[in-house]
Amino acid sequence: MSCSFSLAPKSCIKASNPKFLSHKSTKITATRAELALAPKQTVPELSVQGIPHTDLHVSEIVQRQSHTNNLVAAIDACRKPQFHPAFLEEAYERCRNICSEYAKTFYLGTLLMTEERQKAIWAIYVWCRRTDELVDGPNAVYLSSALDRWEERLHDIFNGRPYDMLDAALTDTLYNFPLDIKPFRDMIEGMRMDTRKSRYDNFKELYLYCYYVAGTVGLMSVPVMGIAPESAASAPTIYNAALYLGIGNQLTNILRDVGEDAMRGRVYLPQDELKQFGLCDEDVFSRKVSDGWREFMKEQIARARFYFDQAEDGASQLDKASRWPVWSSLLLYRKILDAIEDNNYDNLTKRAYVGRTKKLLMLPLAYTRSVSVPSLVFN
């Protein structure tokens, strides 16, 4: 299962939401509004709580990435590797090409950002994608040693010793923005988790995985995106919102890819919650969409939407020029959840798909949301 760029590389609830009886027809003939009128069914309430962010040491990351010590900045500037301008320009151009090819909607959103921020986001995206490909690529059988070498290489990047041109783009980014190494190391740990686990006992375990492979991207990106000068929100609040967007994106990836992951013998769903709905791994592997599966999926989708809701206000607190790609990601991933519903919750034999036309129609809405004024009072 691969990670999700949370602002967006491709992969591996409110608890009191109403529960509706599923439609027994194999075709969806009712609208969502009609479904809302169906009788309520008592089903288990699922927790939305994951790992406390204190346990993840998010506050320490925020503190290190929010420093404005001019003396430290001056020392860092003196240590900055001196790359030939033409070499650096080509490095960022390669990052741009990769981002535009593999994350088209997100890439379009970055075009409104300042040039320096564009380049930095492209460099971070490429590093995350390359990290993800260590798991999904042909060398996955040698993953443990490959991840160890990749982490050593990460430390070299942070110490100004890039291995190749793409590394050099990230090295340059590190000296332009106060990025901390921990989110990058945590993402590598998420890849290690994939080598050790193919099942998750409960949502807290799954939340930790989602943090490692996707929430970390939000933490990496906030220093580059910048916080709006007029925002009254605290830095920790905005970082938490960015982390929640990553969680929502990864939960959506998981729900979209259930069938594909099952073909690889992997189930990224809380085992205890499957049991609450009378389900088990065999129901996933059999790829049979039952009424119980539909009810289970409704709850999983509601939880993903809960995290998107938590992310919304934070997205509006970022620097105005950086909000469009974030809103594009948020709205696009919500559309994936809609597509699962449109498929009558069949994510075992069908892949939820958002067509190009819908993506393009979503961009103006994302732009409209991105130009909204940050709220003066933000809790």
CSV table of C-alpha atoms in Angstrom, one decimal:
chain,number,residue,atom,x,y,z
A,1,MET,CA,0.0,0.0,0.0
A,2,SER,CA,1.6,3.2,-1.0
A,3,CYS,CA,1.3,6.7,0.3
A,4,SER,CA,-0.8,9.6,-0.7
A,5,PHE,CA,0.5,13.1,-1.2
A,6,SER,CA,-1.6,14.9,1.2
A,7,LEU,CA,-1.9,18.4,-0.2
A,8,ALA,CA,-1.6,14.6,-3.3
A,9,PRO,CA,2.1,9.9,-4.6
A,10,LYS,CA,-0.5,7.2,-5.2
A,11,SER,CA,-0.3,3.9,-3.0
A,12,CYS,CA,-0.1,0.8,-0.8
A,13,ILE,CA,-17.0,9.7,11.4
A,14,LYS,CA,-18.5,11.2,13.0
A,15,ALA,CA,-19.5,8.5,15.4
A,16,SER,CA,-23.1,9.5,15.5
A,17,ASN,CA,-23.8,9.6,11.8
A,18,PRO,CA,-27.1,8.1,10.7
A,19,LYS,CA,-27.0,4.5,9.4
A,20,PHE,CA,-29.2,3.6,6.4
A,21,LEU,CA,-30.5,0.3,5.0
A,22,SER,CA,-28.6,-0.6,1.9
A,23,HIS,CA,-30.4,-0.9,-1.4
A,24,LYS,CA,-30.8,-4.6,-2.4
A,25,SER,CA,-30.8,-4.0,-6.2
A,26,THR,CA,-27.6,-4.5,-8.0
A,27,LYS,CA,-28.2,-1.2,-9.7
A,28,ILE,CA,-28.3,2.2,-7.9
A,29,THR,CA,-31.7,3.6,-8.8
A,30,ALA,CA,-32.1,5.9,-5.8
A,31,THR,CA,-30.4,9.3,-5.3
A,32,ARG,CA,-28.4,10.0,-2.1
A,33,ALA,CA,-31.4,12.2,-1.0
A,34,GLU,CA,-33.7,9.2,-1.3
A,35,LEU,CA,-31.3,7.0,0.6
A,36,ALA,CA,-31.4,9.6,3.4
A,37,LEU,CA,-35.2,8.8,3.9
A,38,ALA,CA,-34.6,5.1,4.4
A,39,PRO,CA,-35.3,3.6,7.8
A,40,LYS,CA,-32.4,3.6,10.3
A,41,GLN,CA,-30.6,0.4,11.1
A,42,THR,CA,-28.7,-0.1,14.3
A,43,VAL,CA,-25.1,-0.9,13.6
A,44,PRO,CA,-21.9,-0.5,15.6
A,45,GLU,CA,-20.5,3.0,16.1
A,46,LEU,CA,-16.9,3.3,15.1
A,47,SER,CA,-14.3,5.4,16.8
A,48,VAL,CA,-12.7,8.3,14.9
A,49,GLN,CA,-9.9,8.6,17.4
A,50,GLY,CA,-6.4,7.6,16.3
A,51,ILE,CA,-3.0,7.9,18.0
A,52,PRO,CA,-2.7,11.1,20.1
A,53,HIS,CA,-0.4,13.6,18.3
A,54,THR,CA,1.6,13.9,21.5
A,55,ASP,CA,2.7,10.3,21.0
A,56,LEU,CA,3.8,11.1,17.5
A,57,HIS,CA,5.8,14.1,18.7
A,58,VAL,CA,4.1,16.4,16.3
A,59,SER,CA,4.6,19.4,18.6
A,60,GLU,CA,8.4,19.0,18.5
A,61,ILE,CA,8.3,18.9,14.7
A,62,VAL,CA,6.2,22.1,14.6
A,63,GLN,CA,8.6,23.8,17.0
A,64,ARG,CA,11.6,23.0,14.9
A,65,GLN,CA,10.0,23.9,11.6
A,66,SER,CA,8.6,27.2,13.0
A,67,HIS,CA,12.0,28.6,14.2
A,68,THR,CA,12.8,32.1,13.0
A,69,ASN,CA,16.2,32.4,14.6
A,70,ASN,CA,18.1,34.7,12.3
A,71,LEU,CA,21.5,33.5,13.6
A,72,VAL,CA,20.6,29.9,12.9
A,73,ALA,CA,19.4,30.9,9.4
A,74,ALA,CA,22.6,32.7,8.7
A,75,ILE,CA,24.7,29.7,9.8
A,76,ASP,CA,22.6,27.4,7.6
A,77,ALA,CA,23.1,29.8,4.7
A,78,CYS,CA,26.8,29.6,5.1
A,79,ARG,CA,26.7,25.8,4.9
A,80,LYS,CA,24.4,25.7,1.9
A,81,PRO,CA,26.0,23.6,-0.9
A,82,GLN,CA,26.8,25.6,-4.0
A,83,PHE,CA,25.3,24.0,-7.0
A,84,HIS,CA,25.8,25.4,-10.5
A,85,PRO,CA,22.6,27.3,-11.4
A,86,ALA,CA,22.1,25.3,-14.6
A,87,PHE,CA,22.4,22.0,-12.7
A,88,LEU,CA,19.9,23.2,-10.1
A,89,GLU,CA,17.5,24.5,-12.7
A,90,GLU,CA,17.5,21.1,-14.5
A,91,ALA,CA,17.1,19.3,-11.1
A,92,TYR,CA,13.9,21.2,-10.4
A,93,GLU,CA,12.7,20.9,-13.9
A,94,ARG,CA,12.9,17.1,-13.6
A,95,CYS,CA,10.9,17.3,-10.4
A,96,ARG,CA,8.3,19.4,-12.1
A,97,ASN,CA,8.0,16.9,-15.0
A,98,ILE,CA,7.5,14.0,-12.6
A,99,CYS,CA,4.9,15.9,-10.5
A,100,SER,CA,3.0,17.0,-13.7
A,101,GLU,CA,2.9,13.4,-15.0
A,102,TYR,CA,1.9,11.5,-11.9
A,103,ALA,CA,-0.1,14.1,-9.9
A,104,LYS,CA,-1.8,16.2,-12.6
A,105,THR,CA,-4.5,17.8,-10.6
A,106,PHE,CA,-2.3,18.7,-7.7
A,107,TYR,CA,0.4,20.0,-10.1
A,108,LEU,CA,-2.1,22.4,-11.7
A,109,GLY,CA,-2.8,23.7,-8.2
A,110,THR,CA,0.9,24.4,-7.6
A,111,LEU,CA,1.0,26.8,-10.6
A,112,LEU,CA,-0.4,29.7,-8.6
A,113,MET,CA,2.3,29.4,-5.9
A,114,THR,CA,5.5,31.4,-5.9
A,115,GLU,CA,8.3,30.0,-8.0
A,116,GLU,CA,10.4,29.1,-4.9
A,117,ARG,CA,7.4,27.3,-3.2
A,118,GLN,CA,6.6,25.5,-6.5
A,119,LYS,CA,10.1,24.1,-6.7
A,120,ALA,CA,10.2,23.0,-3.1
A,121,ILE,CA,6.8,21.2,-3.3
A,122,TRP,CA,7.9,19.4,-6.5
A,123,ALA,CA,11.1,18.3,-4.8
A,124,ILE,CA,9.2,17.0,-1.7
A,125,TYR,CA,6.7,15.2,-4.0
A,126,VAL,CA,9.5,13.4,-5.9
A,127,TRP,CA,11.2,12.3,-2.7
A,128,CYS,CA,8.0,10.9,-1.4
A,129,ARG,CA,7.2,9.1,-4.7
A,130,ARG,CA,10.7,7.6,-4.8
A,131,THR,CA,10.3,6.4,-1.2
A,132,ASP,CA,6.9,4.9,-2.1
A,133,GLU,CA,8.4,3.1,-5.2
A,134,LEU,CA,10.8,1.2,-3.0
A,135,VAL,CA,7.8,-0.7,-1.7
A,136,ASP,CA,5.9,-1.1,-5.0
A,137,GLY,CA,8.9,-1.5,-7.3
A,138,PRO,CA,10.7,-4.6,-8.6
A,139,ASN,CA,13.3,-4.4,-5.8
A,140,ALA,CA,10.7,-4.8,-3.1
A,141,VAL,CA,12.1,-8.3,-2.2
A,142,TYR,CA,15.2,-6.5,-0.9
A,143,LEU,CA,13.2,-3.9,0.9
A,144,SER,CA,14.7,-4.0,4.3
A,145,SER,CA,18.2,-3.3,3.2
A,146,ALA,CA,17.0,-0.9,0.6
A,147,LEU,CA,15.1,1.2,3.2
A,148,ASP,CA,18.2,1.2,5.4
A,149,ARG,CA,20.3,2.6,2.6
A,150,TRP,CA,17.5,5.1,1.7
A,151,GLU,CA,17.5,6.4,5.2
A,152,GLU,CA,21.3,6.8,5.2
A,153,ARG,CA,20.8,8.7,1.9
A,154,LEU,CA,18.2,10.9,3.5
A,155,HIS,CA,20.7,11.9,6.2
A,156,ASP,CA,23.2,12.7,3.5
A,157,ILE,CA,20.6,15.0,1.8
A,158,PHE,CA,20.0,16.8,5.1
A,159,ASN,CA,23.8,17.1,5.5
A,160,GLY,CA,24.3,18.7,2.1
A,161,ARG,CA,25.6,15.6,0.3
A,162,PRO,CA,23.0,14.6,-2.4
A,163,TYR,CA,23.6,11.4,-4.3
A,164,ASP,CA,21.9,12.5,-7.6
A,165,MET,CA,20.2,15.4,-9.3
A,166,LEU,CA,16.8,14.7,-7.7
A,167,ASP,CA,18.3,14.6,-4.3
A,168,ALA,CA,20.0,17.9,-5.0
A,169,ALA,CA,16.7,19.6,-5.6
A,170,LEU,CA,15.6,18.5,-2.1
A,171,THR,CA,18.9,19.5,-0.5
A,172,ASP,CA,18.5,23.0,-2.0
A,173,THR,CA,14.9,23.1,-0.7
A,174,LEU,CA,16.1,22.2,2.8
A,175,TYR,CA,18.2,25.3,2.9
A,176,ASN,CA,15.3,27.5,1.7
A,177,PHE,CA,12.7,26.3,4.1
A,178,PRO,CA,12.9,25.1,7.8
A,179,LEU,CA,12.2,21.4,7.1
A,180,ASP,CA,12.7,18.9,9.9
A,181,ILE,CA,14.0,15.4,9.1
A,182,LYS,CA,11.6,13.5,11.4
A,183,PRO,CA,8.6,13.5,9.0
A,184,PHE,CA,10.9,12.1,6.3
A,185,ARG,CA,12.2,9.4,8.6
A,186,ASP,CA,8.7,8.6,9.7
A,187,MET,CA,7.6,8.0,6.1
A,188,ILE,CA,10.4,5.5,5.7
A,189,GLU,CA,9.2,3.8,8.9
A,190,GLY,CA,5.8,3.5,7.3
A,191,MET,CA,7.4,1.6,4.4
A,192,ARG,CA,9.1,-0.6,7.0
A,193,MET,CA,5.7,-1.2,8.5
A,194,ASP,CA,4.5,-2.6,5.2
A,195,THR,CA,7.2,-5.2,5.3
A,196,ARG,CA,6.1,-6.4,8.7
A,197,LYS,CA,2.3,-6.1,8.7
A,198,SER,CA,-0.5,-7.1,6.3
A,199,ARG,CA,-3.2,-6.8,8.9
A,200,TYR,CA,-4.3,-4.1,11.4
A,201,ASP,CA,-6.0,-5.2,14.6
A,202,ASN,CA,-7.8,-1.9,15.2
A,203,PHE,CA,-8.1,1.7,14.0
A,204,LYS,CA,-5.4,3.0,16.2
A,205,GLU,CA,-2.9,0.7,14.5
A,206,LEU,CA,-4.2,1.7,11.1
A,207,TYR,CA,-4.1,5.4,12.0
A,208,LEU,CA,-0.4,5.1,12.9
A,209,TYR,CA,0.2,3.6,9.5
A,210,CYS,CA,-1.7,6.4,7.8
A,211,TYR,CA,0.3,8.9,9.7
A,212,TYR,CA,3.6,7.4,8.7
A,213,VAL,CA,2.9,7.1,4.9
A,214,ALA,CA,0.6,10.2,4.4
A,215,GLY,CA,0.2,12.4,7.4
A,216,THR,CA,3.9,13.1,7.3
A,217,VAL,CA,3.6,14.7,3.9
A,218,GLY,CA,1.3,17.4,5.4
A,219,LEU,CA,3.9,18.1,8.1
A,220,MET,CA,6.6,18.4,5.4
A,221,SER,CA,4.5,20.7,3.3
A,222,VAL,CA,3.3,23.4,5.8
A,223,PRO,CA,6.7,25.2,6.1
A,224,VAL,CA,6.7,25.5,2.3
A,225,MET,CA,3.1,26.4,1.8
A,226,GLY,CA,3.3,29.1,4.5
A,227,ILE,CA,0.7,30.3,6.9
A,228,ALA,CA,-1.5,33.3,6.0
A,229,PRO,CA,-0.3,36.5,7.7
A,230,GLU,CA,-3.9,37.3,8.6
A,231,SER,CA,-4.5,33.9,10.1
A,232,ALA,CA,-5.4,33.9,13.8
A,233,ALA,CA,-4.9,30.1,14.1
A,234,SER,CA,-1.9,28.7,16.0
A,235,ALA,CA,0.8,26.8,14.1
A,236,PRO,CA,0.0,23.5,15.9
A,237,THR,CA,-3.6,23.8,14.9
A,238,ILE,CA,-2.7,24.3,11.2
A,239,TYR,CA,-0.1,21.4,11.3
A,240,ASN,CA,-2.8,19.1,12.8
A,241,ALA,CA,-5.2,20.0,10.0
A,242,ALA,CA,-2.5,19.2,7.4
A,243,LEU,CA,-1.9,15.9,9.2
A,244,TYR,CA,-5.6,15.2,9.2
A,245,LEU,CA,-5.8,15.8,5.4
A,246,GLY,CA,-3.1,13.2,5.0
A,247,ILE,CA,-5.0,10.7,7.2
A,248,GLY,CA,-8.2,11.3,5.2
A,249,ASN,CA,-6.4,10.9,1.9
A,250,GLN,CA,-4.8,7.6,2.9
A,251,LEU,CA,-8.0,6.2,4.3
A,252,THR,CA,-9.6,7.0,1.0
A,253,ASN,CA,-6.7,5.3,-0.9
A,254,ILE,CA,-7.3,2.2,1.3
A,255,LEU,CA,-11.1,2.2,0.6
A,256,ARG,CA,-10.5,2.7,-3.1
A,257,ASP,CA,-7.9,-0.1,-3.3
A,258,VAL,CA,-9.4,-2.8,-1.1
A,259,GLY,CA,-9.9,-5.2,-4.0
A,260,GLU,CA,-6.4,-4.7,-5.4
A,261,ASP,CA,-4.8,-5.0,-2.0
A,262,ALA,CA,-6.7,-8.3,-1.4
A,263,MET,CA,-5.2,-9.8,-4.5
A,264,ARG,CA,-1.8,-9.3,-2.8
A,265,GLY,CA,-3.0,-10.9,0.4
A,266,ARG,CA,-3.2,-7.6,2.2
A,267,VAL,CA,-6.2,-6.2,4.2
A,268,TYR,CA,-5.8,-2.5,5.3
A,269,LEU,CA,-9.0,-2.6,7.3
A,270,PRO,CA,-9.4,-2.7,11.2
A,271,GLN,CA,-9.9,-6.4,12.0
A,272,ASP,CA,-12.0,-5.7,15.1
A,273,GLU,CA,-14.4,-3.5,13.0
A,274,LEU,CA,-14.8,-6.2,10.4
A,275,LYS,CA,-15.9,-8.6,13.1
A,276,GLN,CA,-18.4,-6.0,14.5
A,277,PHE,CA,-20.2,-6.2,11.1
A,278,GLY,CA,-19.9,-10.0,10.9
A,279,LEU,CA,-17.1,-9.9,8.4
A,280,CYS,CA,-13.6,-11.4,8.1
A,281,ASP,CA,-10.7,-11.6,5.7
A,282,GLU,CA,-12.4,-14.3,3.7
A,283,ASP,CA,-15.3,-12.0,2.9
A,284,VAL,CA,-12.7,-9.6,1.5
A,285,PHE,CA,-10.9,-12.2,-0.5
A,286,SER,CA,-14.1,-13.7,-1.9
A,287,ARG,CA,-14.9,-10.2,-3.3
A,288,LYS,CA,-18.6,-10.6,-2.5
A,289,VAL,CA,-20.4,-7.3,-1.8
A,290,SER,CA,-23.0,-8.2,0.8
A,291,ASP,CA,-25.4,-6.0,2.8
A,292,GLY,CA,-23.0,-6.3,5.7
A,293,TRP,CA,-20.1,-5.1,3.6
A,294,ARG,CA,-22.1,-2.1,2.4
A,295,GLU,CA,-22.9,-1.1,6.0
A,296,PHE,CA,-19.3,-1.5,7.0
A,297,MET,CA,-18.2,0.7,4.0
A,298,LYS,CA,-20.7,3.4,5.0
A,299,GLU,CA,-19.0,3.7,8.3
A,300,GLN,CA,-15.4,3.7,6.9
A,301,ILE,CA,-16.4,6.4,4.4
A,302,ALA,CA,-17.9,8.5,7.1
A,303,ARG,CA,-14.7,8.3,9.1
A,304,ALA,CA,-12.6,9.4,6.1
A,305,ARG,CA,-15.0,12.4,5.6
A,306,PHE,CA,-14.6,13.2,9.3
A,307,TYR,CA,-10.9,13.8,8.7
A,308,PHE,CA,-11.5,15.9,5.6
A,309,ASP,CA,-13.9,18.0,7.7
A,310,GLN,CA,-11.1,18.5,10.3
A,311,ALA,CA,-8.7,19.5,7.5
A,312,GLU,CA,-10.9,22.2,5.9
A,313,ASP,CA,-10.4,25.1,8.2
A,314,GLY,CA,-6.6,24.5,8.3
A,315,ALA,CA,-6.5,24.6,4.5
A,316,SER,CA,-7.9,28.1,4.6
A,317,GLN,CA,-5.3,29.2,7.0
A,318,LEU,CA,-2.4,28.6,4.6
A,319,ASP,CA,-0.8,31.4,2.6
A,320,LYS,CA,-3.3,32.5,-0.1
A,321,ALA,CA,-1.0,31.5,-3.0
A,322,SER,CA,-0.6,28.0,-1.6
A,323,ARG,CA,-4.2,27.0,-0.9
A,324,TRP,CA,-5.4,25.9,-4.4
A,325,PRO,CA,-3.4,22.6,-4.5
A,326,VAL,CA,-4.5,21.8,-1.0
A,327,TRP,CA,-8.2,22.4,-1.8
A,328,SER,CA,-7.8,20.5,-5.1
A,329,SER,CA,-6.5,17.4,-3.2
A,330,LEU,CA,-9.2,17.7,-0.5
A,331,LEU,CA,-12.1,17.9,-3.0
A,332,LEU,CA,-10.7,15.3,-5.4
A,333,TYR,CA,-10.3,12.7,-2.7
A,334,ARG,CA,-13.9,13.4,-1.4
A,335,LYS,CA,-15.0,12.7,-5.0
A,336,ILE,CA,-13.4,9.2,-4.7
A,337,LEU,CA,-15.6,8.5,-1.7
A,338,ASP,CA,-18.6,9.6,-3.7
A,339,ALA,CA,-17.6,7.3,-6.5
A,340,ILE,CA,-17.4,4.3,-4.1
A,341,GLU,CA,-21.0,5.1,-3.1
A,342,ASP,CA,-22.0,5.5,-6.7
A,343,ASN,CA,-20.7,1.9,-7.2
A,344,ASN,CA,-23.1,0.7,-4.5
A,345,TYR,CA,-20.1,0.3,-2.2
A,346,ASP,CA,-18.5,-2.3,-4.5
A,347,ASN,CA,-14.8,-1.6,-4.0
A,348,LEU,CA,-14.0,-5.3,-4.1
A,349,THR,CA,-14.5,-5.8,-7.8
A,350,LYS,CA,-14.5,-2.2,-9.0
A,351,ARG,CA,-12.1,0.7,-8.6
A,352,ALA,CA,-13.7,4.0,-7.7
A,353,TYR,CA,-12.7,6.4,-10.5
A,354,VAL,CA,-13.1,10.1,-10.9
A,355,GLY,CA,-13.0,11.0,-14.6
A,356,ARG,CA,-11.0,13.8,-16.1
A,357,THR,CA,-14.1,15.9,-16.7
A,358,LYS,CA,-15.1,15.8,-13.1
A,359,LYS,CA,-11.6,16.6,-12.0
A,360,LEU,CA,-11.5,19.7,-14.3
A,361,LEU,CA,-14.9,20.8,-13.1
A,362,MET,CA,-13.7,20.5,-9.5
A,363,LEU,CA,-10.7,22.9,-10.1
A,364,PRO,CA,-12.8,26.1,-10.2
A,365,LEU,CA,-14.6,25.1,-7.0
A,366,ALA,CA,-11.2,24.4,-5.3
A,367,TYR,CA,-10.0,27.9,-6.5
A,368,THR,CA,-13.1,29.5,-5.1
A,369,ARG,CA,-12.5,27.9,-1.7
A,370,SER,CA,-8.8,28.8,-1.8
A,371,VAL,CA,-9.5,32.6,-2.0
A,372,SER,CA,-11.7,32.6,1.0
A,373,VAL,CA,-10.6,34.8,3.9
A,374,PRO,CA,-9.2,32.8,7.0
A,375,SER,CA,-11.6,33.0,9.9
A,376,LEU,CA,-10.6,35.4,12.6
A,377,VAL,CA,-11.5,33.0,15.4
A,378,PHE,CA,-10.2,29.4,14.9
A,379,ASN,CA,-10.4,26.7,17.5
